[in-house]
Amino acid sequence: MTRREWSGGERLPHGGFIAVANHLSDADPFTFGLFLVDHGIYPRILAKDSLFRVPVVGRVLRSAGIIPVERGRASAAASLEEARAALAAGECVAIYPEGTHTFDPDLWPMTAKTGAARLALTTRAPVVPVAQWGPQEFRPPHSRRINVRALPFPARVRAGGPVDLSDLYDDAPSPSAGAVAAATGRIMAALTAELAILRGMEPPAQPYDRSRGPAGP
């Protein structure tokens, strides 16, 4: 189903860590997870709670240990607590910091939500950027269309080294807004840099602002 091209697997840490990936398509959770599993890591992935209400799919997600995230609700804190417990147990927690497919018309990572940064700052777990490119040829972003002619579709995935957030750690019960913003920026910059290597292109100077919504035609 895929033409795999993995790189950077030697940079994946042992023990609990946070893997963050760019989000291009409904097909890329498959390649993200497959990359980790092929390197002996069975991740706990944070996924939107609506997927758990889909018949059959919901049961599969629960049995696979996927962590549901109720977006925009106070109960999202419970999802982060479950993720913290997984990290403390030495597991990998996999997150899409953007929260949805990128809105950038050229498919570069857009500005992110803050969940990954908050989790990293409160647990001090290593954060590893995992860039991916190719799944969008099979399932375009923001689309229900499947391009069967793209099979086997290219699955190019590259892991970078852990993002250094150590200067942002403190002993406060929760990180400051400034620390969260700085950590989010660093995480996304590292992810974009790895994607630029995969694509062999220069990324935009500034990420697409998610608050603008999808770019027009």
PDB file of C-alpha atoms in Angstrom:
ATOM      1  CA  MET A   1       0.000   0.000   0.000  1.00  0.00           C
ATOM      2  CA  THR A   2       2.954   2.348   0.603  1.00  0.00           C
ATOM      3  CA  ARG A   3       6.413   3.003  -0.797  1.00  0.00           C
ATOM      4  CA  ARG A   4       8.272   3.598   2.449  1.00  0.00           C
ATOM      5  CA  GLU A   5      11.268   5.859   2.822  1.00  0.00           C
ATOM      6  CA  TRP A   6      12.204   6.130   6.500  1.00  0.00           C
ATOM      7  CA  SER A   7      15.051   8.232   7.918  1.00  0.00           C
ATOM      8  CA  GLY A   8      16.146   9.454  11.340  1.00  0.00           C
ATOM      9  CA  GLY A   9      14.899   6.422  13.247  1.00  0.00           C
ATOM     10  CA  GLU A  10      18.145   6.332  15.210  1.00  0.00           C
ATOM     11  CA  ARG A  11      17.128   9.657  16.786  1.00  0.00           C
ATOM     12  CA  LEU A  12      14.052   8.202  18.465  1.00  0.00           C
ATOM     13  CA  PRO A  13      14.661   8.070  22.244  1.00  0.00           C
ATOM     14  CA  HIS A  14      14.228   5.134  24.569  1.00  0.00           C
ATOM     15  CA  GLY A  15      11.565   5.535  27.256  1.00  0.00           C
ATOM     16  CA  GLY A  16       8.780   8.084  27.383  1.00  0.00           C
ATOM     17  CA  PHE A  17       8.814  10.791  24.717  1.00  0.00           C
ATOM     18  CA  ILE A  18       6.468  12.953  22.663  1.00  0.00           C
ATOM     19  CA  ALA A  19       6.443  12.468  18.882  1.00  0.00           C
ATOM     20  CA  VAL A  20       4.966  15.409  16.964  1.00  0.00           C
ATOM     21  CA  ALA A  21       4.047  15.256  13.266  1.00  0.00           C
ATOM     22  CA  ASN A  22       2.739  17.541  10.552  1.00  0.00           C
ATOM     23  CA  HIS A  23      -0.794  16.781   9.374  1.00  0.00           C
ATOM     24  CA  LEU A  24      -1.398  16.556   5.629  1.00  0.00           C
ATOM     25  CA  SER A  25      -4.179  14.036   5.163  1.00  0.00           C
ATOM     26  CA  ASP A  26      -6.464  11.485   6.761  1.00  0.00           C
ATOM     27  CA  ALA A  27      -3.966   8.907   5.475  1.00  0.00           C
ATOM     28  CA  ASP A  28      -0.945  10.193   7.369  1.00  0.00           C
ATOM     29  CA  PRO A  29      -1.844   8.812  10.828  1.00  0.00           C
ATOM     30  CA  PHE A  30      -1.218   5.437   9.199  1.00  0.00           C
ATOM     31  CA  THR A  31       2.270   6.417   8.013  1.00  0.00           C
ATOM     32  CA  PHE A  32       3.080   8.230  11.289  1.00  0.00           C
ATOM     33  CA  GLY A  33       2.155   5.162  13.325  1.00  0.00           C
ATOM     34  CA  LEU A  34       3.806   2.738  10.910  1.00  0.00           C
ATOM     35  CA  PHE A  35       7.107   4.638  11.101  1.00  0.00           C
ATOM     36  CA  LEU A  36       7.125   4.391  14.888  1.00  0.00           C
ATOM     37  CA  VAL A  37       6.041   0.743  14.973  1.00  0.00           C
ATOM     38  CA  ASP A  38       8.701  -0.189  12.408  1.00  0.00           C
ATOM     39  CA  HIS A  39      11.229   1.187  14.904  1.00  0.00           C
ATOM     40  CA  GLY A  40       9.828  -0.884  17.773  1.00  0.00           C
ATOM     41  CA  ILE A  41       7.729   1.905  19.294  1.00  0.00           C
ATOM     42  CA  TYR A  42       4.004   1.429  19.890  1.00  0.00           C
ATOM     43  CA  PRO A  43       2.622   4.946  20.364  1.00  0.00           C
ATOM     44  CA  ARG A  44      -0.346   6.265  22.280  1.00  0.00           C
ATOM     45  CA  ILE A  45      -1.879   8.674  19.773  1.00  0.00           C
ATOM     46  CA  LEU A  46      -4.085  11.623  20.746  1.00  0.00           C
ATOM     47  CA  ALA A  47      -7.079  11.714  18.370  1.00  0.00           C
ATOM     48  CA  LYS A  48     -10.220  13.830  18.167  1.00  0.00           C
ATOM     49  CA  ASP A  49     -13.071  12.318  20.130  1.00  0.00           C
ATOM     50  CA  SER A  50     -15.485  12.355  17.163  1.00  0.00           C
ATOM     51  CA  LEU A  51     -13.564   9.431  15.647  1.00  0.00           C
ATOM     52  CA  PHE A  52     -14.554   7.301  18.634  1.00  0.00           C
ATOM     53  CA  ARG A  53     -18.233   7.705  17.702  1.00  0.00           C
ATOM     54  CA  VAL A  54     -17.732   6.151  14.273  1.00  0.00           C
ATOM     55  CA  PRO A  55     -19.065   2.558  14.231  1.00  0.00           C
ATOM     56  CA  VAL A  56     -16.321  -0.077  14.298  1.00  0.00           C
ATOM     57  CA  VAL A  57     -13.596   2.599  14.079  1.00  0.00           C
ATOM     58  CA  GLY A  58     -14.260   3.651  17.671  1.00  0.00           C
ATOM     59  CA  ARG A  59     -13.779   0.113  18.980  1.00  0.00           C
ATOM     60  CA  VAL A  60     -10.554  -0.276  17.021  1.00  0.00           C
ATOM     61  CA  LEU A  61      -9.206   3.012  18.377  1.00  0.00           C
ATOM     62  CA  ARG A  62     -10.011   2.092  21.968  1.00  0.00           C
ATOM     63  CA  SER A  63      -8.427  -1.345  21.640  1.00  0.00           C
ATOM     64  CA  ALA A  64      -5.287   0.278  20.201  1.00  0.00           C
ATOM     65  CA  GLY A  65      -4.911   2.545  23.229  1.00  0.00           C
ATOM     66  CA  ILE A  66      -5.680   5.756  21.325  1.00  0.00           C
ATOM     67  CA  ILE A  67      -6.389   8.689  23.662  1.00  0.00           C
ATOM     68  CA  PRO A  68      -9.558  10.684  22.803  1.00  0.00           C
ATOM     69  CA  VAL A  69      -9.364  14.480  22.927  1.00  0.00           C
ATOM     70  CA  GLU A  70     -12.568  16.477  23.409  1.00  0.00           C
ATOM     71  CA  ARG A  71     -11.690  19.711  21.704  1.00  0.00           C
ATOM     72  CA  GLY A  72     -12.647  23.016  23.231  1.00  0.00           C
ATOM     73  CA  ARG A  73     -13.868  21.473  26.480  1.00  0.00           C
ATOM     74  CA  ALA A  74     -12.547  21.384  30.013  1.00  0.00           C
ATOM     75  CA  SER A  75     -12.493  17.595  29.792  1.00  0.00           C
ATOM     76  CA  ALA A  76      -9.571  17.926  27.373  1.00  0.00           C
ATOM     77  CA  ALA A  77      -7.506  18.213  30.555  1.00  0.00           C
ATOM     78  CA  ALA A  78      -8.369  14.576  31.297  1.00  0.00           C
ATOM     79  CA  SER A  79      -6.857  13.594  27.944  1.00  0.00           C
ATOM     80  CA  LEU A  80      -3.632  15.399  28.816  1.00  0.00           C
ATOM     81  CA  GLU A  81      -3.583  13.683  32.198  1.00  0.00           C
ATOM     82  CA  GLU A  82      -3.863  10.307  30.462  1.00  0.00           C
ATOM     83  CA  ALA A  83      -1.020  11.338  28.158  1.00  0.00           C
ATOM     84  CA  ARG A  84       1.115  12.342  31.162  1.00  0.00           C
ATOM     85  CA  ALA A  85       0.512   8.938  32.732  1.00  0.00           C
ATOM     86  CA  ALA A  86       1.561   7.221  29.501  1.00  0.00           C
ATOM     87  CA  LEU A  87       4.797   9.230  29.394  1.00  0.00           C
ATOM     88  CA  ALA A  88       5.510   8.434  33.045  1.00  0.00           C
ATOM     89  CA  ALA A  89       5.084   4.749  32.189  1.00  0.00           C
ATOM     90  CA  GLY A  90       7.765   5.068  29.501  1.00  0.00           C
ATOM     91  CA  GLU A  91       5.425   5.140  26.512  1.00  0.00           C
ATOM     92  CA  CYS A  92       5.524   7.302  23.395  1.00  0.00           C
ATOM     93  CA  VAL A  93       2.695   9.819  23.045  1.00  0.00           C
ATOM     94  CA  ALA A  94       2.085  10.891  19.434  1.00  0.00           C
ATOM     95  CA  ILE A  95       0.498  14.275  18.749  1.00  0.00           C
ATOM     96  CA  TYR A  96      -0.473  16.425  15.780  1.00  0.00           C
ATOM     97  CA  PRO A  97       0.225  19.929  17.143  1.00  0.00           C
ATOM     98  CA  GLU A  98      -1.800  21.574  14.363  1.00  0.00           C
ATOM     99  CA  GLY A  99      -4.890  19.632  15.433  1.00  0.00           C
ATOM    100  CA  THR A 100      -6.172  19.267  11.864  1.00  0.00           C
ATOM    101  CA  HIS A 101      -4.877  19.160   8.295  1.00  0.00           C
ATOM    102  CA  THR A 102      -2.733  22.176   7.519  1.00  0.00           C
ATOM    103  CA  PHE A 103      -4.502  25.145   5.926  1.00  0.00           C
ATOM    104  CA  ASP A 104      -1.308  26.244   4.180  1.00  0.00           C
ATOM    105  CA  PRO A 105      -1.929  26.121   0.396  1.00  0.00           C
ATOM    106  CA  ASP A 106       1.547  24.660  -0.151  1.00  0.00           C
ATOM    107  CA  LEU A 107       1.094  22.139   2.679  1.00  0.00           C
ATOM    108  CA  TRP A 108       3.721  23.522   5.049  1.00  0.00           C
ATOM    109  CA  PRO A 109       2.914  23.266   8.768  1.00  0.00           C
ATOM    110  CA  MET A 110       0.701  26.096  10.013  1.00  0.00           C
ATOM    111  CA  THR A 111       0.690  27.697  13.442  1.00  0.00           C
ATOM    112  CA  ALA A 112      -0.121  25.126  16.103  1.00  0.00           C
ATOM    113  CA  LYS A 113      -2.270  24.651  19.143  1.00  0.00           C
ATOM    114  CA  THR A 114      -0.507  24.585  22.500  1.00  0.00           C
ATOM    115  CA  GLY A 115      -1.264  21.086  23.812  1.00  0.00           C
ATOM    116  CA  ALA A 116       2.024  19.483  22.768  1.00  0.00           C
ATOM    117  CA  ALA A 117       4.065  22.306  24.290  1.00  0.00           C
ATOM    118  CA  ARG A 118       2.103  22.228  27.551  1.00  0.00           C
ATOM    119  CA  LEU A 119       2.560  18.479  27.810  1.00  0.00           C
ATOM    120  CA  ALA A 120       6.284  18.792  27.125  1.00  0.00           C
ATOM    121  CA  LEU A 121       6.825  21.571  29.656  1.00  0.00           C
ATOM    122  CA  THR A 122       4.863  19.886  32.439  1.00  0.00           C
ATOM    123  CA  THR A 123       6.456  16.449  31.967  1.00  0.00           C
ATOM    124  CA  ARG A 124       9.890  17.468  30.634  1.00  0.00           C
ATOM    125  CA  ALA A 125       9.626  14.548  28.237  1.00  0.00           C
ATOM    126  CA  PRO A 126      11.747  14.777  25.064  1.00  0.00           C
ATOM    127  CA  VAL A 127       9.901  16.122  22.008  1.00  0.00           C
ATOM    128  CA  VAL A 128      10.881  14.594  18.655  1.00  0.00           C
ATOM    129  CA  PRO A 129       9.693  16.135  15.355  1.00  0.00           C
ATOM    130  CA  VAL A 130       8.531  13.553  12.810  1.00  0.00           C
ATOM    131  CA  ALA A 131       7.986  15.081   9.373  1.00  0.00           C
ATOM    132  CA  GLN A 132       6.055  13.248   6.686  1.00  0.00           C
ATOM    133  CA  TRP A 133       5.342  13.762   3.012  1.00  0.00           C
ATOM    134  CA  GLY A 134       3.449  11.703   0.435  1.00  0.00           C
ATOM    135  CA  PRO A 135       0.179  10.469   2.016  1.00  0.00           C
ATOM    136  CA  GLN A 136      -1.650  13.479   0.551  1.00  0.00           C
ATOM    137  CA  GLU A 137      -1.250  11.909  -2.885  1.00  0.00           C
ATOM    138  CA  PHE A 138      -3.576   9.105  -1.781  1.00  0.00           C
ATOM    139  CA  ARG A 139      -5.978  11.155   0.350  1.00  0.00           C
ATOM    140  CA  PRO A 140      -5.859  14.925  -0.327  1.00  0.00           C
ATOM    141  CA  PRO A 141      -6.143  17.261   2.672  1.00  0.00           C
ATOM    142  CA  HIS A 142      -9.649  18.362   3.707  1.00  0.00           C
ATOM    143  CA  SER A 143     -11.138  15.876   1.254  1.00  0.00           C
ATOM    144  CA  ARG A 144     -13.071  12.619   1.363  1.00  0.00           C
ATOM    145  CA  ARG A 145     -11.718  11.636  -2.033  1.00  0.00           C
ATOM    146  CA  ILE A 146      -9.338   8.691  -2.322  1.00  0.00           C
ATOM    147  CA  ASN A 147      -6.931   8.462  -5.249  1.00  0.00           C
ATOM    148  CA  VAL A 148      -6.522   4.720  -5.746  1.00  0.00           C
ATOM    149  CA  ARG A 149      -4.261   5.369  -8.732  1.00  0.00           C
ATOM    150  CA  ALA A 150      -1.644   6.675  -6.276  1.00  0.00           C
ATOM    151  CA  LEU A 151      -1.273   3.199  -4.738  1.00  0.00           C
ATOM    152  CA  PRO A 152       1.185   2.274  -3.486  1.00  0.00           C
ATOM    153  CA  PHE A 153       1.470   5.860  -2.283  1.00  0.00           C
ATOM    154  CA  PRO A 154       4.805   7.385  -1.223  1.00  0.00           C
ATOM    155  CA  ALA A 155       5.390   7.474   2.527  1.00  0.00           C
ATOM    156  CA  ARG A 156       8.455   9.564   3.280  1.00  0.00           C
ATOM    157  CA  VAL A 157       8.984  10.061   7.017  1.00  0.00           C
ATOM    158  CA  ARG A 158      11.946  11.653   8.793  1.00  0.00           C
ATOM    159  CA  ALA A 159      12.594  12.036  12.527  1.00  0.00           C
ATOM    160  CA  GLY A 160      14.722  14.876  13.835  1.00  0.00           C
ATOM    161  CA  GLY A 161      16.592  15.212  17.089  1.00  0.00           C
ATOM    162  CA  PRO A 162      14.788  16.189  20.316  1.00  0.00           C
ATOM    163  CA  VAL A 163      13.816  19.866  20.574  1.00  0.00           C
ATOM    164  CA  ASP A 164      15.686  21.646  23.381  1.00  0.00           C
ATOM    165  CA  LEU A 165      13.149  23.247  25.722  1.00  0.00           C
ATOM    166  CA  SER A 166      15.264  23.026  28.880  1.00  0.00           C
ATOM    167  CA  ASP A 167      15.583  26.801  29.336  1.00  0.00           C
ATOM    168  CA  LEU A 168      11.783  27.048  29.512  1.00  0.00           C
ATOM    169  CA  TYR A 169      11.337  24.632  32.410  1.00  0.00           C
ATOM    170  CA  ASP A 170      10.370  25.991  35.831  1.00  0.00           C
ATOM    171  CA  ASP A 171       8.877  24.661  39.042  1.00  0.00           C
ATOM    172  CA  ALA A 172       5.533  26.447  38.743  1.00  0.00           C
ATOM    173  CA  PRO A 173       2.388  24.248  38.779  1.00  0.00           C
ATOM    174  CA  SER A 174       1.732  25.223  35.163  1.00  0.00           C
ATOM    175  CA  PRO A 175       3.967  26.848  32.526  1.00  0.00           C
ATOM    176  CA  SER A 176       3.626  30.541  31.757  1.00  0.00           C
ATOM    177  CA  ALA A 177       1.917  31.715  28.577  1.00  0.00           C
ATOM    178  CA  GLY A 178       5.255  33.008  27.326  1.00  0.00           C
ATOM    179  CA  ALA A 179       6.971  29.668  27.877  1.00  0.00           C
ATOM    180  CA  VAL A 180       4.142  27.806  26.132  1.00  0.00           C
ATOM    181  CA  ALA A 181       4.284  30.173  23.148  1.00  0.00           C
ATOM    182  CA  ALA A 182       8.062  29.853  22.896  1.00  0.00           C
ATOM    183  CA  ALA A 183       7.938  26.055  23.160  1.00  0.00           C
ATOM    184  CA  THR A 184       5.196  25.833  20.545  1.00  0.00           C
ATOM    185  CA  GLY A 185       7.235  27.980  18.166  1.00  0.00           C
ATOM    186  CA  ARG A 186      10.369  25.885  18.631  1.00  0.00           C
ATOM    187  CA  ILE A 187       8.523  22.606  18.150  1.00  0.00           C
ATOM    188  CA  MET A 188       6.906  23.765  14.920  1.00  0.00           C
ATOM    189  CA  ALA A 189      10.143  25.309  13.621  1.00  0.00           C
ATOM    190  CA  ALA A 190      11.933  21.990  14.167  1.00  0.00           C
ATOM    191  CA  LEU A 191       9.128  20.077  12.456  1.00  0.00           C
ATOM    192  CA  THR A 192       9.144  22.479   9.502  1.00  0.00           C
ATOM    193  CA  ALA A 193      12.926  22.173   9.164  1.00  0.00           C
ATOM    194  CA  GLU A 194      12.691  18.380   8.908  1.00  0.00           C
ATOM    195  CA  LEU A 195       9.918  18.667   6.326  1.00  0.00           C
ATOM    196  CA  ALA A 196      12.049  21.093   4.300  1.00  0.00           C
ATOM    197  CA  ILE A 197      14.772  18.430   4.141  1.00  0.00           C
ATOM    198  CA  LEU A 198      12.250  15.828   2.962  1.00  0.00           C
ATOM    199  CA  ARG A 199      10.843  18.140   0.299  1.00  0.00           C
ATOM    200  CA  GLY A 200      14.161  19.691  -0.736  1.00  0.00           C
ATOM    201  CA  MET A 201      12.572  23.135  -0.567  1.00  0.00           C
ATOM    202  CA  GLU A 202      12.776  26.286   1.515  1.00  0.00           C
ATOM    203  CA  PRO A 203       9.747  26.758   3.791  1.00  0.00           C
ATOM    204  CA  PRO A 204       7.992  30.122   4.090  1.00  0.00           C
ATOM    205  CA  ALA A 205       9.572  32.662   6.426  1.00  0.00           C
ATOM    206  CA  GLN A 206       6.443  32.642   8.590  1.00  0.00           C
ATOM    207  CA  PRO A 207       3.974  29.781   9.105  1.00  0.00           C
ATOM    208  CA  TYR A 208       0.438  30.114   7.820  1.00  0.00           C
ATOM    209  CA  ASP A 209      -1.807  31.606  10.509  1.00  0.00           C
ATOM    210  CA  ARG A 210      -4.415  28.993  11.437  1.00  0.00           C
ATOM    211  CA  SER A 211      -6.850  31.724  12.524  1.00  0.00           C
ATOM    212  CA  ARG A 212      -7.277  32.666   8.838  1.00  0.00           C
ATOM    213  CA  GLY A 213      -8.888  29.301   8.125  1.00  0.00           C
ATOM    214  CA  PRO A 214      -8.331  27.388   4.874  1.00  0.00           C
ATOM    215  CA  ALA A 215      -6.733  29.349   2.042  1.00  0.00           C
ATOM    216  CA  GLY A 216      -9.010  30.230  -0.838  1.00  0.00           C
ATOM    217  CA  PRO A 217      -8.679  28.729  -4.321  1.00  0.00           C
TER     218      PRO A 217
END
